[in-house]
Amino acid sequence: METITDITVLDQLLVVNLDTHIWSASRKLLPEDLGNTELPPDELASLGSKKICNPEEMNIFKALKARAESLLRQNGIRFLSGWAVPQEKMEDIDSSLVAIRDDFNTAKENFLQRYENTVREWIDSHPAWSGIIANSIVSEDYVRSRLAFRWQVFRVLSPEISEHTRDDLVDDVINLGATLYEEIAKTATETWKNCYEGKTEVTRKALSPLKSMYEKLMGLTFVEPRVSSIASIISTALSSIPKRGPITGARLLMLQGLVSLLRNPQEIVKHGQKILDGQTSGDVLSALSGMGTSTEIVEESPGVGEPVLPDVPELPQLPALVSCGLW
């Protein structure tokens, strides 16, 4: 069953390229750093690097980069050098990126104010190698130039080519739907491992990644006809969960069946087509849970208004993987 995205979808997409640079806190290890030690020839081996500052100081910058990538992953699809995101969501995405950039720049200034003391503490903690570190210290201005959080937004225009010609860009656009389903499958696999595998009871935190997948799909319904169908299945599942208490029994089996379905791109396409062919979301979910009928599942009309979602907690911005309270 083919998944083909029309080239005209570019009219509704913008591409965000995340341009983030994080200092390695290291310099190249030189032969003179090792004294009279005999080294193998260059064609056999090369020297590595030496840390001139505690590399853990860079963790805050790595975390902020991961937060930005998570934001783009939740709203868009990997495309070209960045992420293809719905044009209508760009204002909100841009506001979130500005907030992350501000946090990045604040952390950058805080680190630069402590830079000399941090290097001195690093040298003191490695007295046997103090000479190697001290001889490789770089200036504060150098470090400043190696820490940056930027992004670019651009639009890709539909190329004017003959029907007999296809280039890599056209192929990338044609495969956008398939890429979207692969990304949903990856998220669902992480969700299964972190939230549902082997469980006989889950809390409402386990609904959060499903809500995130639903919102991503709803923002990209124009990419491929079956996207809205899959979103309607998730919406119906979320709407059928009681607002309080643990999730067990048939409803947990339904959620486990849904997440299992979403782990497989081929199954996503197959069940999305079933909705297009007239099957209801409730029937699909009933089959997944073994309930037999959809009488206990509240059916939502796909594509009509906003589905009624339960009070699901927002996905945490960090870490990228949802913990579901497990760590």
PDB file of N, CA, C and O in Angstrom, residues 1-5 77-78 171-185 223-224 226-227 265-266 268-269:
ATOM      1  N   MET A   1       0.851  -1.185   0.000  1.00  0.00           N
ATOM      2  CA  MET A   1       0.000   0.000   0.000  1.00  0.00           C
ATOM      3  C   MET A   1       0.892   1.242   0.000  1.00  0.00           C
ATOM      4  O   MET A   1       1.634   1.491   0.939  1.00  0.00           O
ATOM      5  N   GLU A   2       0.854   2.024  -1.082  1.00  0.00           N
ATOM      6  CA  GLU A   2       1.776   3.141  -1.237  1.00  0.00           C
ATOM      7  C   GLU A   2       1.375   4.341  -0.384  1.00  0.00           C
ATOM      8  O   GLU A   2       0.198   4.598  -0.133  1.00  0.00           O
ATOM      9  N   THR A   3       2.390   5.074   0.064  1.00  0.00           N
ATOM     10  CA  THR A   3       2.190   6.324   0.786  1.00  0.00           C
ATOM     11  C   THR A   3       2.914   7.401   0.003  1.00  0.00           C
ATOM     12  O   THR A   3       4.137   7.492   0.043  1.00  0.00           O
ATOM     13  N   ILE A   4       2.175   8.213  -0.729  1.00  0.00           N
ATOM     14  CA  ILE A   4       2.778   9.220  -1.595  1.00  0.00           C
ATOM     15  C   ILE A   4       2.234  10.595  -1.226  1.00  0.00           C
ATOM     16  O   ILE A   4       1.027  10.804  -1.159  1.00  0.00           O
ATOM     17  N   THR A   5       3.146  11.529  -0.997  1.00  0.00           N
ATOM     18  CA  THR A   5       2.772  12.901  -0.686  1.00  0.00           C
ATOM     19  C   THR A   5       2.894  13.752  -1.937  1.00  0.00           C
ATOM     20  O   THR A   5       3.907  13.708  -2.637  1.00  0.00           O
ATOM     21  N   ILE A  77       8.425  17.175  10.665  1.00  0.00           N
ATOM     22  CA  ILE A  77       8.990  15.966  10.080  1.00  0.00           C
ATOM     23  C   ILE A  77      10.410  16.281   9.624  1.00  0.00           C
ATOM     24  O   ILE A  77      10.670  17.355   9.075  1.00  0.00           O
ATOM     25  N   ARG A  78      11.329  15.351   9.814  1.00  0.00           N
ATOM     26  CA  ARG A  78      12.687  15.526   9.314  1.00  0.00           C
ATOM     27  C   ARG A  78      12.658  15.720   7.794  1.00  0.00           C
ATOM     28  O   ARG A  78      12.072  14.922   7.065  1.00  0.00           O
ATOM     29  N   ASP A 171      11.758  13.362  -4.513  1.00  0.00           N
ATOM     30  CA  ASP A 171      11.656  12.103  -3.779  1.00  0.00           C
ATOM     31  C   ASP A 171      11.450  12.352  -2.284  1.00  0.00           C
ATOM     32  O   ASP A 171      10.673  11.661  -1.629  1.00  0.00           O
ATOM     33  N   ASP A 172      12.154  13.349  -1.739  1.00  0.00           N
ATOM     34  CA  ASP A 172      12.006  13.663  -0.318  1.00  0.00           C
ATOM     35  C   ASP A 172      10.586  14.109  -0.002  1.00  0.00           C
ATOM     36  O   ASP A 172      10.022  13.748   1.038  1.00  0.00           O
ATOM     37  N   VAL A 173      10.000  14.904  -0.898  1.00  0.00           N
ATOM     38  CA  VAL A 173       8.621  15.358  -0.678  1.00  0.00           C
ATOM     39  C   VAL A 173       7.654  14.195  -0.805  1.00  0.00           C
ATOM     40  O   VAL A 173       6.740  14.026   0.024  1.00  0.00           O
ATOM     41  N   ILE A 174       7.832  13.386  -1.826  1.00  0.00           N
ATOM     42  CA  ILE A 174       6.950  12.238  -2.034  1.00  0.00           C
ATOM     43  C   ILE A 174       6.941  11.324  -0.815  1.00  0.00           C
ATOM     44  O   ILE A 174       5.906  10.739  -0.458  1.00  0.00           O
ATOM     45  N   ASN A 175       8.081  11.226  -0.136  1.00  0.00           N
ATOM     46  CA  ASN A 175       8.218  10.317   1.000  1.00  0.00           C
ATOM     47  C   ASN A 175       7.894  10.976   2.348  1.00  0.00           C
ATOM     48  O   ASN A 175       8.104  10.354   3.395  1.00  0.00           O
ATOM     49  N   LEU A 176       7.383  12.207   2.341  1.00  0.00           N
ATOM     50  CA  LEU A 176       7.091  12.885   3.604  1.00  0.00           C
ATOM     51  C   LEU A 176       6.098  12.109   4.458  1.00  0.00           C
ATOM     52  O   LEU A 176       6.254  12.003   5.681  1.00  0.00           O
ATOM     53  N   GLY A 177       5.062  11.561   3.833  1.00  0.00           N
ATOM     54  CA  GLY A 177       4.079  10.783   4.589  1.00  0.00           C
ATOM     55  C   GLY A 177       4.713   9.565   5.229  1.00  0.00           C
ATOM     56  O   GLY A 177       4.498   9.280   6.416  1.00  0.00           O
ATOM     57  N   ALA A 178       5.535   8.862   4.456  1.00  0.00           N
ATOM     58  CA  ALA A 178       6.216   7.682   4.988  1.00  0.00           C
ATOM     59  C   ALA A 178       7.168   8.076   6.115  1.00  0.00           C
ATOM     60  O   ALA A 178       7.267   7.372   7.134  1.00  0.00           O
ATOM     61  N   THR A 179       7.857   9.216   5.958  1.00  0.00           N
ATOM     62  CA  THR A 179       8.758   9.688   7.011  1.00  0.00           C
ATOM     63  C   THR A 179       7.975  10.010   8.279  1.00  0.00           C
ATOM     64  O   THR A 179       8.423   9.691   9.390  1.00  0.00           O
ATOM     65  N   LEU A 180       6.830  10.644   8.126  1.00  0.00           N
ATOM     66  CA  LEU A 180       5.981  10.960   9.280  1.00  0.00           C
ATOM     67  C   LEU A 180       5.597   9.692  10.030  1.00  0.00           C
ATOM     68  O   LEU A 180       5.702   9.633  11.271  1.00  0.00           O
ATOM     69  N   TYR A 181       5.165   8.663   9.315  1.00  0.00           N
ATOM     70  CA  TYR A 181       4.754   7.419   9.975  1.00  0.00           C
ATOM     71  C   TYR A 181       5.941   6.719  10.638  1.00  0.00           C
ATOM     72  O   TYR A 181       5.793   6.104  11.696  1.00  0.00           O
ATOM     73  N   GLU A 182       7.117   6.823  10.031  1.00  0.00           N
ATOM     74  CA  GLU A 182       8.311   6.237  10.658  1.00  0.00           C
ATOM     75  C   GLU A 182       8.647   6.961  11.961  1.00  0.00           C
ATOM     76  O   GLU A 182       9.042   6.327  12.946  1.00  0.00           O
ATOM     77  N   GLU A 183       8.485   8.286  11.965  1.00  0.00           N
ATOM     78  CA  GLU A 183       8.770   9.048  13.183  1.00  0.00           C
ATOM     79  C   GLU A 183       7.745   8.735  14.275  1.00  0.00           C
ATOM     80  O   GLU A 183       8.099   8.620  15.455  1.00  0.00           O
ATOM     81  N   ILE A 184       6.484   8.601  13.895  1.00  0.00           N
ATOM     82  CA  ILE A 184       5.449   8.217  14.861  1.00  0.00           C
ATOM     83  C   ILE A 184       5.771   6.829  15.411  1.00  0.00           C
ATOM     84  O   ILE A 184       5.644   6.572  16.622  1.00  0.00           O
ATOM     85  N   ALA A 185       6.206   5.925  14.541  1.00  0.00           N
ATOM     86  CA  ALA A 185       6.541   4.560  14.978  1.00  0.00           C
ATOM     87  C   ALA A 185       7.702   4.573  15.961  1.00  0.00           C
ATOM     88  O   ALA A 185       7.699   3.817  16.948  1.00  0.00           O
ATOM     89  N   VAL A 223      -0.439  16.258   4.806  1.00  0.00           N
ATOM     90  CA  VAL A 223       0.704  15.554   4.213  1.00  0.00           C
ATOM     91  C   VAL A 223       0.269  14.297   3.475  1.00  0.00           C
ATOM     92  O   VAL A 223       0.815  13.958   2.419  1.00  0.00           O
ATOM     93  N   GLU A 224      -0.736  13.592   4.012  1.00  0.00           N
ATOM     94  CA  GLU A 224      -1.145  12.307   3.437  1.00  0.00           C
ATOM     95  C   GLU A 224      -2.558  12.003   3.930  1.00  0.00           C
ATOM     96  O   GLU A 224      -2.878  12.280   5.090  1.00  0.00           O
ATOM     97  N   ARG A 226      -4.260   9.552   5.045  1.00  0.00           N
ATOM     98  CA  ARG A 226      -4.534   8.687   6.201  1.00  0.00           C
ATOM     99  C   ARG A 226      -4.095   9.289   7.529  1.00  0.00           C
ATOM    100  O   ARG A 226      -4.381   8.740   8.593  1.00  0.00           O
ATOM    101  N   VAL A 227      -3.416  10.441   7.486  1.00  0.00           N
ATOM    102  CA  VAL A 227      -2.932  11.052   8.715  1.00  0.00           C
ATOM    103  C   VAL A 227      -4.089  11.411   9.643  1.00  0.00           C
ATOM    104  O   VAL A 227      -4.060  11.127  10.845  1.00  0.00           O
ATOM    105  N   PRO A 265       4.978   1.239  10.937  1.00  0.00           N
ATOM    106  CA  PRO A 265       4.494   2.150   9.885  1.00  0.00           C
ATOM    107  C   PRO A 265       3.515   1.493   8.924  1.00  0.00           C
ATOM    108  O   PRO A 265       2.556   2.138   8.475  1.00  0.00           O
ATOM    109  N   GLN A 266       3.738   0.219   8.620  1.00  0.00           N
ATOM    110  CA  GLN A 266       2.818  -0.466   7.709  1.00  0.00           C
ATOM    111  C   GLN A 266       1.429  -0.621   8.332  1.00  0.00           C
ATOM    112  O   GLN A 266       0.406  -0.480   7.654  1.00  0.00           O
ATOM    113  N   ILE A 268       0.192   1.403  10.574  1.00  0.00           N
ATOM    114  CA  ILE A 268      -0.392   2.745  10.595  1.00  0.00           C
ATOM    115  C   ILE A 268      -1.128   3.005   9.282  1.00  0.00           C
ATOM    116  O   ILE A 268      -2.286   3.440   9.278  1.00  0.00           O
ATOM    117  N   VAL A 269      -0.461   2.719   8.177  1.00  0.00           N
ATOM    118  CA  VAL A 269      -1.078   2.936   6.861  1.00  0.00           C
ATOM    119  C   VAL A 269      -2.296   2.038   6.687  1.00  0.00           C
ATOM    120  O   VAL A 269      -3.356   2.481   6.221  1.00  0.00           O
TER     121      VAL A 269
END
